[in-house]
Amino acid sequence: MKTIGYAIGAVVGSLLLITGCQSDKVTPEGPLRNDLLKKTTGPAVVGDRIEFAYALGTVEGNLQNVRAEATIAGGAGTGFSRFSWFTNRNTGVDQPVQTATDTVTNGALSTARIIDSPTSNKAVTLRYFYYPTADAKGKDVSFRFSGTSSTGQEVSFQSPTYRISNMDMRRSLVLADGAKAYVSIADMAVYTKAEVEQNNLANKIDFVYIYRPTLGTGNFAFGHAIVAPSNPEYLKDVTLPTGLARTRTAIDKRVDVKDAQLRGTSGFDLYIDDIDLQQTTFPSAADYAFGFAADQGAFVKTADGAYNAYVYVNAVNNTARTMTISIKRLKVN
Amino acid sequence: MMKKSILIKLMSLLTVVGLLSCAEEPVDESGLLITGRSQCFMTFFDLLGSDHRTVLVSGQTVIDTTALTVKAVARFGTNMQRVKPYCSVVTDAIVEPNMGVWTDFTEPKQYTVVSGNRKVRKTYTITVTLQK
C-alpha cells in the first residue's frame, strides 16, 4: 500500500516538474529593437507637456534616424530632445549628453538624427516632448515611434491613446493686497480695482485677495485669504470696484492637495484631473478661505456654476502682502 | 468495556464544546458586537473643518458626563455650517446618529451614547461657540 503511494507521488512530482519547466516559445527579435516609456504620470493639460523616453538599440550597424508621429499635431516645443541623460556615479546627479541632432518637428511629425558616436550609435534613449494644444482638448492622441539603422532595418512602437484634458491651467498669478487683488476664473487673470472699473469687469470677479495678519475683536490669526464679493464680513474695510457684483463663489479650503502641475516642481505625484473638478461638490461651502500657506489651496465654484476650479497657493509673502497662486479650472456648465 | 465508556464520554464532551463554539455572538443592526458592558460616556470630542483639520481651540473643550454636555470653542472664521464631528466613547459603546459626516453646528446638536450592552442610553448636548 505504502509503495503505491510513493509511486503515485513520484509520477505526479515528475509531471509537475516537466510541465513547470516548459518554457513559452520566444519569437526571435531582430538585431534592431525599440521600447517606449511614458515618463509623465499626470494628466495631459494644455500648458504642460507629456514626456516620453524612446529607446533604440542595435547589434548590427549603427543607429541612424528616429521619428515620432502624433495623431494630433502638438504645440510649440513638441519634438525630440537632442539630449539623453545618464546618472553620474560619483555625484548621483543626472547629466545630459548630446546624442541626437537635426531635431525637426513639422506638423504632427517629429524627426531626429542620431549622432554617430561610440556613446550613442549602438543604443540610445531619446526624450520626446509633446505639448497639447487647445484644439486637442477632450480628444485622444496616440504616437507612433520608429527608428532605423544603417543596415536599412526599421522598428516601430505604437503607444496607447491618451486623453487630452479639458481643463485649463494658469500658473503663477501674483496677487497683491490692495492692488492686483481681483481674480476672475473665467479670464484666469487677476486685476487691480482700476482695471476692473476701466474694463467693465465688475461682473467677472470671483474672489478678492486680502492679507490681514489678525482680525476680529480678539485679534485672531487670519493671514492670507480669498473672499467672494458676497462676503460682508471680511471685505468691509476694502474699497471695492464700483458696481462689483456681490456674487457668492463657493470656496472650500484644502491643505493636502499638492498638485504637481500647479506646483511646477518634480517630486510630487498628486494631480487634479478632469474627474476631480467634475465630481467636486460644495455642500454648505463657505464664501471665503483664510490662513493660507504655501502648498495649500481651495476648490472654487463660480457663482454662475460655469466653472469648478482648484486654486493652489505657490507662495505667500507676509511682508510684501502677496500670494502667488496657480489655477486649474474646468467648464462644467 | 472501560475503553468504550471513556470514548463515549469524550465524544459527548466534544459535541458540547462544538455546539457552544458555533453559538453566534449577538450583533446589532450595524453588525457591531453587543457586549456585556453597561458603561456609557463620551471621553473626547473634536470638530474638523473642510481641510480636515481641527477647528477647535485647544484646551477649551469640556465634556461633562454628569450634565451630559459638551462645550467647545471653534476658531475665529470657522464655517460652522460645514464641520465634521468626531468623538471617543467608552469601550464597546456607540454613538447615534453617526458622527464623521458634514454637519451644521451653528446650533447645539444632540448625540446619544449607547452602552456596549445597548441597554443604557445617554444623550449629550454639544454646543460649539465661535470666536468673534
GROMACS .gro file of C-alpha atoms in nm:
model
  465
    1MET     CA    1   0.000   0.000   0.000
    2LYS     CA    2   0.279   0.237   0.106
    3THR     CA    3   0.471   0.152  -0.213
    4ILE     CA    4   0.173   0.254  -0.432
    5GLY     CA    5   0.152   0.587  -0.251
    6TYR     CA    6   0.521   0.656  -0.312
    7ALA     CA    7   0.486   0.560  -0.678
    8ILE     CA    8   0.190   0.795  -0.733
    9GLY     CA    9   0.379   1.075  -0.559
   10ALA     CA   10   0.683   1.021  -0.779
   11VAL     CA   11   0.476   1.023  -1.100
   12VAL     CA   12   0.281   1.337  -1.005
   13GLY     CA   13   0.602   1.510  -0.898
   14SER     CA   14   0.774   1.428  -1.226
   15LEU     CA   15   0.478   1.553  -1.426
   16LEU     CA   16   0.475   1.879  -1.235
   17LEU     CA   17   0.847   1.923  -1.291
   18ILE     CA   18   0.817   1.856  -1.662
   19THR     CA   19   0.518   2.085  -1.720
   20GLY     CA   20   0.652   2.353  -1.481
   21CYS     CA   21   0.981   2.382  -1.664
   22GLN     CA   22   0.825   2.403  -2.007
   23SER     CA   23   0.914   2.746  -2.143
   24ASP     CA   24   0.693   2.955  -2.369
   25LYS     CA   25   0.809   2.990  -2.724
   26VAL     CA   26   1.002   3.312  -2.770
   27THR     CA   27   0.983   3.482  -3.103
   28PRO     CA   28   1.335   3.577  -3.201
   29GLU     CA   29   1.370   3.954  -3.233
   30GLY     CA   30   1.571   4.129  -3.493
   31PRO     CA   31   1.902   4.300  -3.439
   32LEU     CA   32   1.727   4.639  -3.408
   33ARG     CA   33   1.489   4.675  -3.115
   34ASN     CA   34   1.294   4.954  -2.950
   35ASP     CA   35   1.085   5.031  -2.644
   36LEU     CA   36   0.883   5.319  -2.511
   37LEU     CA   37   0.822   5.463  -2.167
   38LYS     CA   38   0.583   5.746  -2.086
   39LYS     CA   39   0.758   5.939  -1.817
   40THR     CA   40   0.480   6.186  -1.742
   41THR     CA   41   0.234   6.049  -1.489
   42GLY     CA   42  -0.003   6.344  -1.473
   43PRO     CA   43  -0.291   6.441  -1.700
   44ALA     CA   44  -0.215   6.592  -2.041
   45VAL     CA   45  -0.307   6.954  -1.982
   46VAL     CA   46  -0.269   7.242  -2.225
   47GLY     CA   47   0.022   7.444  -2.092
   48ASP     CA   48   0.216   7.142  -1.976
   49ARG     CA   49   0.396   6.872  -2.171
   50ILE     CA   50   0.395   6.494  -2.196
   51GLU     CA   51   0.738   6.335  -2.188
   52PHE     CA   52   0.831   6.003  -2.346
   53ALA     CA   53   1.156   5.810  -2.337
   54TYR     CA   54   1.209   5.620  -2.664
   55ALA     CA   55   1.484   5.359  -2.652
   56LEU     CA   56   1.660   5.208  -2.953
   57GLY     CA   57   1.937   4.951  -2.971
   58THR     CA   58   2.106   4.755  -3.246
   59VAL     CA   59   2.359   4.477  -3.270
   60GLU     CA   60   2.411   4.527  -3.643
   61GLY     CA   61   2.530   4.852  -3.796
   62ASN     CA   62   2.465   5.187  -3.629
   63LEU     CA   63   2.150   5.371  -3.526
   64GLN     CA   64   2.055   5.640  -3.771
   65ASN     CA   65   1.718   5.814  -3.753
   66VAL     CA   66   1.415   5.831  -3.524
   67ARG     CA   67   1.072   5.968  -3.588
   68ALA     CA   68   0.754   6.018  -3.388
   69GLU     CA   69   0.417   6.080  -3.542
   70ALA     CA   70   0.134   6.210  -3.326
   71THR     CA   71  -0.229   6.170  -3.431
   72ILE     CA   72  -0.281   6.538  -3.342
   73ALA     CA   73  -0.009   6.795  -3.407
   74GLY     CA   74   0.145   6.929  -3.087
   75GLY     CA   75   0.216   7.288  -2.994
   76ALA     CA   76   0.540   7.481  -2.983
   77GLY     CA   77   0.817   7.279  -2.822
   78THR     CA   78   0.692   6.942  -2.946
   79GLY     CA   79   0.970   6.716  -3.072
   80PHE     CA   80   1.275   6.515  -2.980
   81SER     CA   81   1.532   6.650  -2.740
   82ARG     CA   82   1.890   6.641  -2.860
   83PHE     CA   83   1.999   6.514  -2.520
   84SER     CA   84   1.990   6.182  -2.344
   85TRP     CA   85   2.055   6.153  -1.974
   86PHE     CA   86   2.286   5.942  -1.763
   87THR     CA   87   2.345   5.928  -1.391
   88ASN     CA   88   2.685   6.040  -1.279
   89ARG     CA   89   2.800   5.760  -1.050
   90ASN     CA   90   3.019   5.992  -0.845
   91THR     CA   91   2.757   6.254  -0.772
   92GLY     CA   92   2.431   6.064  -0.831
   93VAL     CA   93   2.311   6.356  -1.042
   94ASP     CA   94   2.151   6.304  -1.383
   95GLN     CA   95   2.352   6.471  -1.656
   96PRO     CA   96   2.269   6.537  -2.019
   97VAL     CA   97   2.473   6.412  -2.311
   98GLN     CA   98   2.403   6.508  -2.668
   99THR     CA   99   2.302   6.204  -2.870
  100ALA     CA  100   2.085   6.348  -3.146
  101THR     CA  101   2.089   6.631  -3.394
  102ASP     CA  102   1.867   6.773  -3.668
  103THR     CA  103   1.565   6.759  -3.436
  104VAL     CA  104   1.281   6.882  -3.652
  105THR     CA  105   0.904   6.894  -3.598
  106ASN     CA  106   0.679   6.955  -3.893
  107GLY     CA  107   0.312   6.935  -3.809
  108ALA     CA  108   0.247   6.606  -3.636
  109LEU     CA  109   0.578   6.453  -3.744
  110SER     CA  110   0.898   6.488  -3.544
  111THR     CA  111   1.233   6.353  -3.658
  112ALA     CA  112   1.589   6.342  -3.533
  113ARG     CA  113   1.921   6.201  -3.648
  114ILE     CA  114   2.132   6.007  -3.402
  115ILE     CA  115   2.488   6.126  -3.375
  116ASP     CA  116   2.737   5.868  -3.496
  117SER     CA  117   2.948   5.841  -3.185
  118PRO     CA  118   3.050   5.549  -2.961
  119THR     CA  119   2.814   5.677  -2.688
  120SER     CA  120   2.502   5.674  -2.900
  121ASN     CA  121   2.528   5.481  -3.225
  122LYS     CA  122   2.452   5.137  -3.077
  123ALA     CA  123   2.198   5.211  -2.806
  124VAL     CA  124   2.026   5.532  -2.709
  125THR     CA  125   1.724   5.662  -2.523
  126LEU     CA  126   1.583   5.983  -2.663
  127ARG     CA  127   1.334   6.216  -2.496
  128TYR     CA  128   1.027   6.324  -2.689
  129PHE     CA  129   0.811   6.608  -2.563
  130TYR     CA  130   0.454   6.669  -2.671
  131TYR     CA  131   0.270   6.991  -2.591
  132PRO     CA  132  -0.108   6.952  -2.619
  133THR     CA  133  -0.285   7.241  -2.793
  134ALA     CA  134  -0.619   7.398  -2.705
  135ASP     CA  135  -0.770   7.240  -3.018
  136ALA     CA  136  -0.689   6.895  -2.884
  137LYS     CA  137  -0.879   6.935  -2.556
  138GLY     CA  138  -1.104   6.640  -2.488
  139LYS     CA  139  -0.957   6.440  -2.778
  140ASP     CA  140  -0.750   6.124  -2.777
  141VAL     CA  141  -0.393   6.131  -2.903
  142SER     CA  142  -0.150   5.849  -2.971
  143PHE     CA  143   0.202   5.827  -3.104
  144ARG     CA  144   0.393   5.601  -3.340
  145PHE     CA  145   0.764   5.597  -3.274
  146SER     CA  146   1.008   5.439  -3.517
  147GLY     CA  147   1.379   5.410  -3.570
  148THR     CA  148   1.618   5.298  -3.842
  149SER     CA  149   1.970   5.159  -3.853
  150SER     CA  150   2.250   5.183  -4.108
  151THR     CA  151   2.170   4.830  -4.228
  152GLY     CA  152   1.833   4.956  -4.354
  153GLN     CA  153   1.625   4.793  -4.083
  154GLU     CA  154   1.332   4.971  -3.918
  155VAL     CA  155   1.138   4.912  -3.596
  156SER     CA  156   0.836   5.090  -3.459
  157PHE     CA  157   0.635   5.120  -3.140
  158GLN     CA  158   0.271   5.226  -3.122
  159SER     CA  159   0.176   5.400  -2.797
  160PRO     CA  160  -0.161   5.362  -2.627
  161THR     CA  161  -0.406   5.651  -2.664
  162TYR     CA  162  -0.408   5.934  -2.413
  163ARG     CA  163  -0.698   6.172  -2.347
  164ILE     CA  164  -0.611   6.541  -2.355
  165SER     CA  165  -0.763   6.711  -2.052
  166ASN     CA  166  -1.050   6.958  -2.084
  167MET     CA  167  -0.901   7.161  -1.801
  168ASP     CA  168  -0.732   7.496  -1.843
  169MET     CA  169  -0.429   7.575  -1.638
  170ARG     CA  170  -0.270   7.904  -1.542
  171ARG     CA  171   0.043   7.920  -1.333
  172SER     CA  172   0.198   8.182  -1.109
  173LEU     CA  173  -0.051   8.465  -1.077
  174VAL     CA  174   0.081   8.707  -0.818
  175LEU     CA  175  -0.193   8.860  -0.604
  176ALA     CA  176  -0.123   9.173  -0.402
  177ASP     CA  177  -0.335   9.301  -0.117
  178GLY     CA  178  -0.496   9.632  -0.214
  179ALA     CA  179  -0.358   9.614  -0.569
  180LYS     CA  180  -0.378   9.311  -0.802
  181ALA     CA  181  -0.641   9.151  -0.585
  182TYR     CA  182  -0.943   9.080  -0.805
  183VAL     CA  183  -0.941   8.734  -0.962
  184SER     CA  184  -1.160   8.619  -1.250
  185ILE     CA  185  -1.182   8.243  -1.301
  186ALA     CA  186  -1.346   8.296  -1.641
  187ASP     CA  187  -1.044   8.502  -1.752
  188MET     CA  188  -0.789   8.310  -1.544
  189ALA     CA  189  -0.647   8.651  -1.461
  190VAL     CA  190  -0.602   8.895  -1.175
  191TYR     CA  191  -0.685   9.265  -1.196
  192THR     CA  192  -0.650   9.583  -0.994
  193LYS     CA  193  -0.951   9.787  -0.883
  194ALA     CA  194  -0.883  10.037  -1.162
  195GLU     CA  195  -0.861   9.764  -1.426
  196VAL     CA  196  -1.191   9.616  -1.310
  197GLU     CA  197  -1.359   9.955  -1.338
  198GLN     CA  198  -1.199  10.059  -1.668
  199ASN     CA  199  -1.262   9.729  -1.846
  200ASN     CA  200  -1.614   9.669  -1.714
  201LEU     CA  201  -1.514   9.353  -1.533
  202ALA     CA  202  -1.740   9.409  -1.233
  203ASN     CA  203  -1.945   9.101  -1.320
  204LYS     CA  204  -1.647   8.873  -1.374
  205ILE     CA  205  -1.474   8.884  -1.037
  206ASP     CA  206  -1.500   8.559  -0.842
  207PHE     CA  207  -1.290   8.639  -0.539
  208VAL     CA  208  -1.077   8.908  -0.381
  209TYR     CA  209  -0.738   8.854  -0.221
  210ILE     CA  210  -0.672   9.018   0.116
  211TYR     CA  211  -0.399   8.987   0.374
  212ARG     CA  212  -0.471   9.068   0.737
  213PRO     CA  213  -0.226   8.932   0.998
  214THR     CA  214  -0.505   8.932   1.257
  215LEU     CA  215  -0.874   9.001   1.257
  216GLY     CA  216  -1.167   9.012   1.499
  217THR     CA  217  -1.206   9.158   1.846
  218GLY     CA  218  -0.963   8.905   1.986
  219ASN     CA  219  -0.702   8.973   1.716
  220PHE     CA  220  -0.720   8.617   1.593
  221ALA     CA  221  -0.477   8.494   1.329
  222PHE     CA  222  -0.617   8.543   0.979
  223GLY     CA  223  -0.337   8.580   0.725
  224HIS     CA  224  -0.374   8.536   0.351
  225ALA     CA  225  -0.731   8.493   0.234
  226ILE     CA  226  -0.953   8.476  -0.071
  227VAL     CA  227  -1.301   8.613  -0.022
  228ALA     CA  228  -1.603   8.608  -0.252
  229PRO     CA  229  -1.757   8.951  -0.322
  230SER     CA  230  -2.070   8.834  -0.141
  231ASN     CA  231  -1.898   8.814   0.197
  232PRO     CA  232  -1.992   9.114   0.413
  233GLU     CA  233  -1.754   9.042   0.700
  234TYR     CA  234  -1.405   9.025   0.559
  235LEU     CA  235  -1.434   9.286   0.285
  236LYS     CA  236  -1.583   9.562   0.496
  237ASP     CA  237  -1.254   9.754   0.509
  238VAL     CA  238  -1.191   9.714   0.135
  239THR     CA  239  -1.295   9.979  -0.116
  240LEU     CA  240  -1.435   9.754  -0.385
  241PRO     CA  241  -1.454   9.849  -0.754
  242THR     CA  242  -1.763  10.045  -0.846
  243GLY     CA  243  -2.054   9.819  -0.935
  244LEU     CA  244  -1.877   9.498  -0.831
  245ALA     CA  245  -2.133   9.217  -0.846
  246ARG     CA  246  -2.172   9.064  -0.500
  247THR     CA  247  -2.155   8.710  -0.632
  248ARG     CA  248  -2.119   8.419  -0.394
  249THR     CA  249  -1.835   8.199  -0.506
  250ALA     CA  250  -1.819   7.871  -0.314
  251ILE     CA  251  -1.472   7.828  -0.164
  252ASP     CA  252  -1.361   7.509   0.010
  253LYS     CA  253  -1.012   7.512   0.161
  254ARG     CA  254  -0.773   7.217   0.136
  255VAL     CA  255  -0.432   7.164   0.287
  256ASP     CA  256  -0.331   6.832   0.134
  257VAL     CA  257  -0.393   6.871  -0.241
  258LYS     CA  258  -0.042   6.939  -0.365
  259ASP     CA  259  -0.099   6.923  -0.738
  260ALA     CA  260   0.234   6.855  -0.907
  261GLN     CA  261   0.147   7.054  -1.221
  262LEU     CA  262   0.031   7.360  -1.034
  263ARG     CA  263   0.326   7.329  -0.801
  264GLY     CA  264   0.553   7.323  -1.102
  265THR     CA  265   0.821   7.109  -0.943
  266SER     CA  266   0.904   6.743  -0.959
  267GLY     CA  267   0.889   6.506  -0.669
  268PHE     CA  268   0.510   6.505  -0.633
  269ASP     CA  269   0.277   6.254  -0.791
  270LEU     CA  270  -0.056   6.406  -0.699
  271TYR     CA  271  -0.267   6.553  -0.976
  272ILE     CA  272  -0.606   6.711  -1.010
  273ASP     CA  273  -0.770   6.562  -1.316
  274ASP     CA  274  -1.093   6.641  -1.501
  275ILE     CA  275  -1.289   6.395  -1.290
  276ASP     CA  276  -1.188   6.569  -0.967
  277LEU     CA  277  -1.329   6.900  -1.082
  278GLN     CA  278  -1.635   6.732  -1.234
  279GLN     CA  279  -1.725   6.548  -0.917
  280THR     CA  280  -1.631   6.804  -0.654
  281THR     CA  281  -1.934   6.917  -0.460
  282PHE     CA  282  -1.973   7.223  -0.244
  283PRO     CA  283  -2.240   7.148   0.018
  284SER     CA  284  -2.262   7.436   0.266
  285ALA     CA  285  -1.926   7.561   0.145
  286ALA     CA  286  -1.803   7.896   0.271
  287ASP     CA  287  -1.753   8.202   0.054
  288TYR     CA  288  -1.404   8.257   0.192
  289ALA     CA  289  -1.090   8.074   0.292
  290PHE     CA  290  -0.810   8.214   0.503
  291GLY     CA  291  -0.485   8.128   0.676
  292PHE     CA  292  -0.325   8.014   0.352
  293ALA     CA  293   0.032   7.888   0.347
  294ALA     CA  294   0.236   7.757   0.055
  295ASP     CA  295   0.113   7.423  -0.088
  296GLN     CA  296  -0.240   7.476   0.039
  297GLY     CA  297  -0.535   7.571  -0.178
  298ALA     CA  298  -0.908   7.570  -0.227
  299PHE     CA  299  -1.170   7.421  -0.454
  300VAL     CA  300  -1.376   7.700  -0.602
  301LYS     CA  301  -1.711   7.704  -0.781
  302THR     CA  302  -1.809   8.022  -0.960
  303ALA     CA  303  -2.142   8.174  -0.862
  304ASP     CA  304  -2.289   8.116  -1.209
  305GLY     CA  305  -2.195   7.748  -1.186
  306ALA     CA  306  -1.993   7.770  -1.508
  307TYR     CA  307  -1.656   7.667  -1.366
  308ASN     CA  308  -1.511   7.444  -1.099
  309ALA     CA  309  -1.152   7.523  -1.021
  310TYR     CA  310  -0.869   7.447  -0.786
  311VAL     CA  311  -0.668   7.743  -0.664
  312TYR     CA  312  -0.324   7.634  -0.549
  313VAL     CA  313  -0.106   7.855  -0.333
  314ASN     CA  314   0.254   7.851  -0.457
  315ALA     CA  315   0.390   8.106  -0.214
  316VAL     CA  316   0.291   8.370   0.039
  317ASN     CA  317   0.481   8.678   0.149
  318ASN     CA  318   0.369   8.847   0.469
  319THR     CA  319   0.598   9.147   0.423
  320ALA     CA  320   0.503   9.223   0.063
  321ARG     CA  321   0.142   9.117   0.138
  322THR     CA  322   0.134   8.898  -0.170
  323MET     CA  323   0.026   8.546  -0.256
  324THR     CA  324   0.123   8.355  -0.570
  325ILE     CA  325  -0.141   8.117  -0.699
  326SER     CA  326  -0.188   7.872  -0.985
  327ILE     CA  327  -0.526   7.763  -1.114
  328LYS     CA  328  -0.674   7.458  -1.284
  329ARG     CA  329  -1.028   7.508  -1.399
  330LEU     CA  330  -1.291   7.305  -1.580
  331LYS     CA  331  -1.600   7.434  -1.753
  332VAL     CA  332  -1.887   7.236  -1.605
  333ASN     CA  333  -2.190   7.428  -1.730
  334MET     CA  334  -1.588  -0.212   2.808
  335MET     CA  335  -1.398   0.050   3.010
  336LYS     CA  336  -1.234   0.181   2.693
  337LYS     CA  337  -1.572   0.220   2.518
  338SER     CA  338  -1.717   0.416   2.810
  339ILE     CA  339  -1.428   0.664   2.806
  340LEU     CA  340  -1.466   0.706   2.432
  341ILE     CA  341  -1.838   0.782   2.462
  342LYS     CA  342  -1.775   1.040   2.735
  343LEU     CA  343  -1.504   1.204   2.529
  344MET     CA  344  -1.726   1.221   2.221
  345SER     CA  345  -2.010   1.374   2.425
  346LEU     CA  346  -1.777   1.638   2.566
  347LEU     CA  347  -1.652   1.724   2.218
  348THR     CA  348  -2.010   1.756   2.093
  349VAL     CA  349  -2.099   2.001   2.371
  350VAL     CA  350  -1.783   2.207   2.305
  351GLY     CA  351  -1.860   2.204   1.934
  352LEU     CA  352  -2.216   2.323   1.984
  353LEU     CA  353  -2.105   2.602   2.216
  354SER     CA  354  -1.839   2.721   1.975
  355CYS     CA  355  -2.099   2.751   1.695
  356ALA     CA  356  -2.329   2.979   1.901
  357GLU     CA  357  -2.347   3.322   1.729
  358GLU     CA  358  -2.240   3.631   1.923
  359PRO     CA  359  -2.517   3.894   1.929
  360VAL     CA  360  -2.462   4.188   1.693
  361ASP     CA  361  -2.665   4.500   1.636
  362GLU     CA  362  -2.815   4.616   1.303
  363SER     CA  363  -2.479   4.768   1.204
  364GLY     CA  364  -2.304   4.438   1.264
  365LEU     CA  365  -2.131   4.565   1.577
  366LEU     CA  366  -2.085   4.327   1.867
  367ILE     CA  367  -2.328   4.363   2.158
  368THR     CA  368  -2.129   4.301   2.473
  369GLY     CA  369  -2.198   4.290   2.846
  370ARG     CA  370  -2.064   4.638   2.919
  371SER     CA  371  -2.308   4.891   3.063
  372GLN     CA  372  -2.068   5.188   3.085
  373CYS     CA  373  -2.193   5.479   2.877
  374PHE     CA  374  -1.998   5.803   2.841
  375MET     CA  375  -1.805   6.023   2.598
  376THR     CA  376  -1.433   6.073   2.653
  377PHE     CA  377  -1.321   6.302   2.368
  378PHE     CA  378  -1.475   6.537   2.113
  379ASP     CA  379  -1.331   6.707   1.805
  380LEU     CA  380  -1.459   6.904   1.510
  381LEU     CA  381  -1.285   6.918   1.170
  382GLY     CA  382  -1.310   7.187   0.903
  383SER     CA  383  -1.328   7.139   0.526
  384ASP     CA  384  -0.949   7.098   0.522
  385HIS     CA  385  -0.987   6.807   0.766
  386ARG     CA  386  -0.801   6.990   1.039
  387THR     CA  387  -0.943   7.060   1.380
  388VAL     CA  388  -1.129   7.388   1.417
  389LEU     CA  389  -1.148   7.371   1.796
  390VAL     CA  390  -0.939   7.590   2.024
  391SER     CA  391  -0.702   7.366   2.218
  392GLY     CA  392  -0.784   7.314   2.586
  393GLN     CA  393  -1.129   7.472   2.563
  394THR     CA  394  -1.338   7.156   2.523
  395VAL     CA  395  -1.523   7.048   2.836
  396ILE     CA  396  -1.709   6.716   2.849
  397ASP     CA  397  -1.947   6.690   3.147
  398THR     CA  398  -2.051   6.326   3.181
  399THR     CA  399  -2.296   6.412   3.460
  400ALA     CA  400  -2.476   6.703   3.298
  401LEU     CA  401  -2.434   6.525   2.961
  402THR     CA  402  -2.297   6.831   2.787
  403VAL     CA  403  -2.002   6.908   2.565
  404LYS     CA  404  -1.892   7.268   2.534
  405ALA     CA  405  -1.622   7.367   2.285
  406VAL     CA  406  -1.489   7.681   2.117
  407ALA     CA  407  -1.428   7.698   1.741
  408ARG     CA  408  -1.159   7.917   1.599
  409PHE     CA  409  -1.235   8.258   1.451
  410GLY     CA  410  -1.358   8.231   1.094
  411THR     CA  411  -1.475   7.868   1.109
  412ASN     CA  412  -1.757   7.789   0.868
  413MET     CA  413  -1.986   7.634   1.127
  414GLN     CA  414  -2.227   7.513   0.861
  415ARG     CA  415  -1.975   7.262   0.735
  416VAL     CA  416  -1.784   7.083   1.008
  417LYS     CA  417  -1.730   6.717   1.078
  418PRO     CA  418  -1.768   6.592   1.439
  419TYR     CA  419  -1.567   6.309   1.591
  420CYS     CA  420  -1.565   6.164   1.942
  421SER     CA  421  -1.431   5.882   2.153
  422VAL     CA  422  -1.655   5.680   2.382
  423VAL     CA  423  -1.606   5.413   2.646
  424THR     CA  424  -1.523   5.062   2.522
  425ASP     CA  425  -1.793   4.892   2.311
  426ALA     CA  426  -2.029   5.193   2.321
  427ILE     CA  427  -2.165   5.351   2.003
  428VAL     CA  428  -2.298   5.695   1.908
  429GLU     CA  429  -2.629   5.777   1.741
  430PRO     CA  430  -2.661   5.934   1.492
  431ASN     CA  431  -2.326   5.859   1.333
  432MET     CA  432  -2.060   6.124   1.357
  433GLY     CA  433  -1.796   6.174   1.085
  434VAL     CA  434  -2.032   6.343   0.839
  435TRP     CA  435  -2.053   6.710   0.741
  436THR     CA  436  -2.284   6.875   0.990
  437ASP     CA  437  -2.423   7.223   1.060
  438PHE     CA  438  -2.309   7.320   1.410
  439THR     CA  439  -2.448   7.672   1.415
  440GLU     CA  440  -2.698   7.540   1.672
  441PRO     CA  441  -2.632   7.289   1.956
  442LYS     CA  442  -2.657   6.929   1.839
  443GLN     CA  443  -2.757   6.619   2.030
  444TYR     CA  444  -2.585   6.281   2.008
  445THR     CA  445  -2.671   5.971   2.209
  446VAL     CA  446  -2.406   5.741   2.350
  447VAL     CA  447  -2.533   5.382   2.376
  448SER     CA  448  -2.357   5.131   2.603
  449GLY     CA  449  -2.198   4.809   2.484
  450ASN     CA  450  -2.498   4.603   2.602
  451ARG     CA  451  -2.726   4.855   2.419
  452LYS     CA  452  -2.934   4.900   2.735
  453VAL     CA  453  -2.805   5.236   2.862
  454ARG     CA  454  -2.854   5.550   2.652
  455LYS     CA  455  -2.723   5.894   2.738
  456THR     CA  456  -2.794   6.193   2.519
  457TYR     CA  457  -2.525   6.462   2.511
  458THR     CA  458  -2.591   6.818   2.401
  459ILE     CA  459  -2.290   6.957   2.214
  460THR     CA  460  -2.257   7.334   2.198
  461VAL     CA  461  -1.980   7.493   1.996
  462THR     CA  462  -1.930   7.868   2.020
  463LEU     CA  463  -1.734   8.065   1.766
  464GLN     CA  464  -1.453   8.309   1.845
  465LYS     CA  465  -1.551   8.659   1.733
   0.00000   0.00000   0.00000
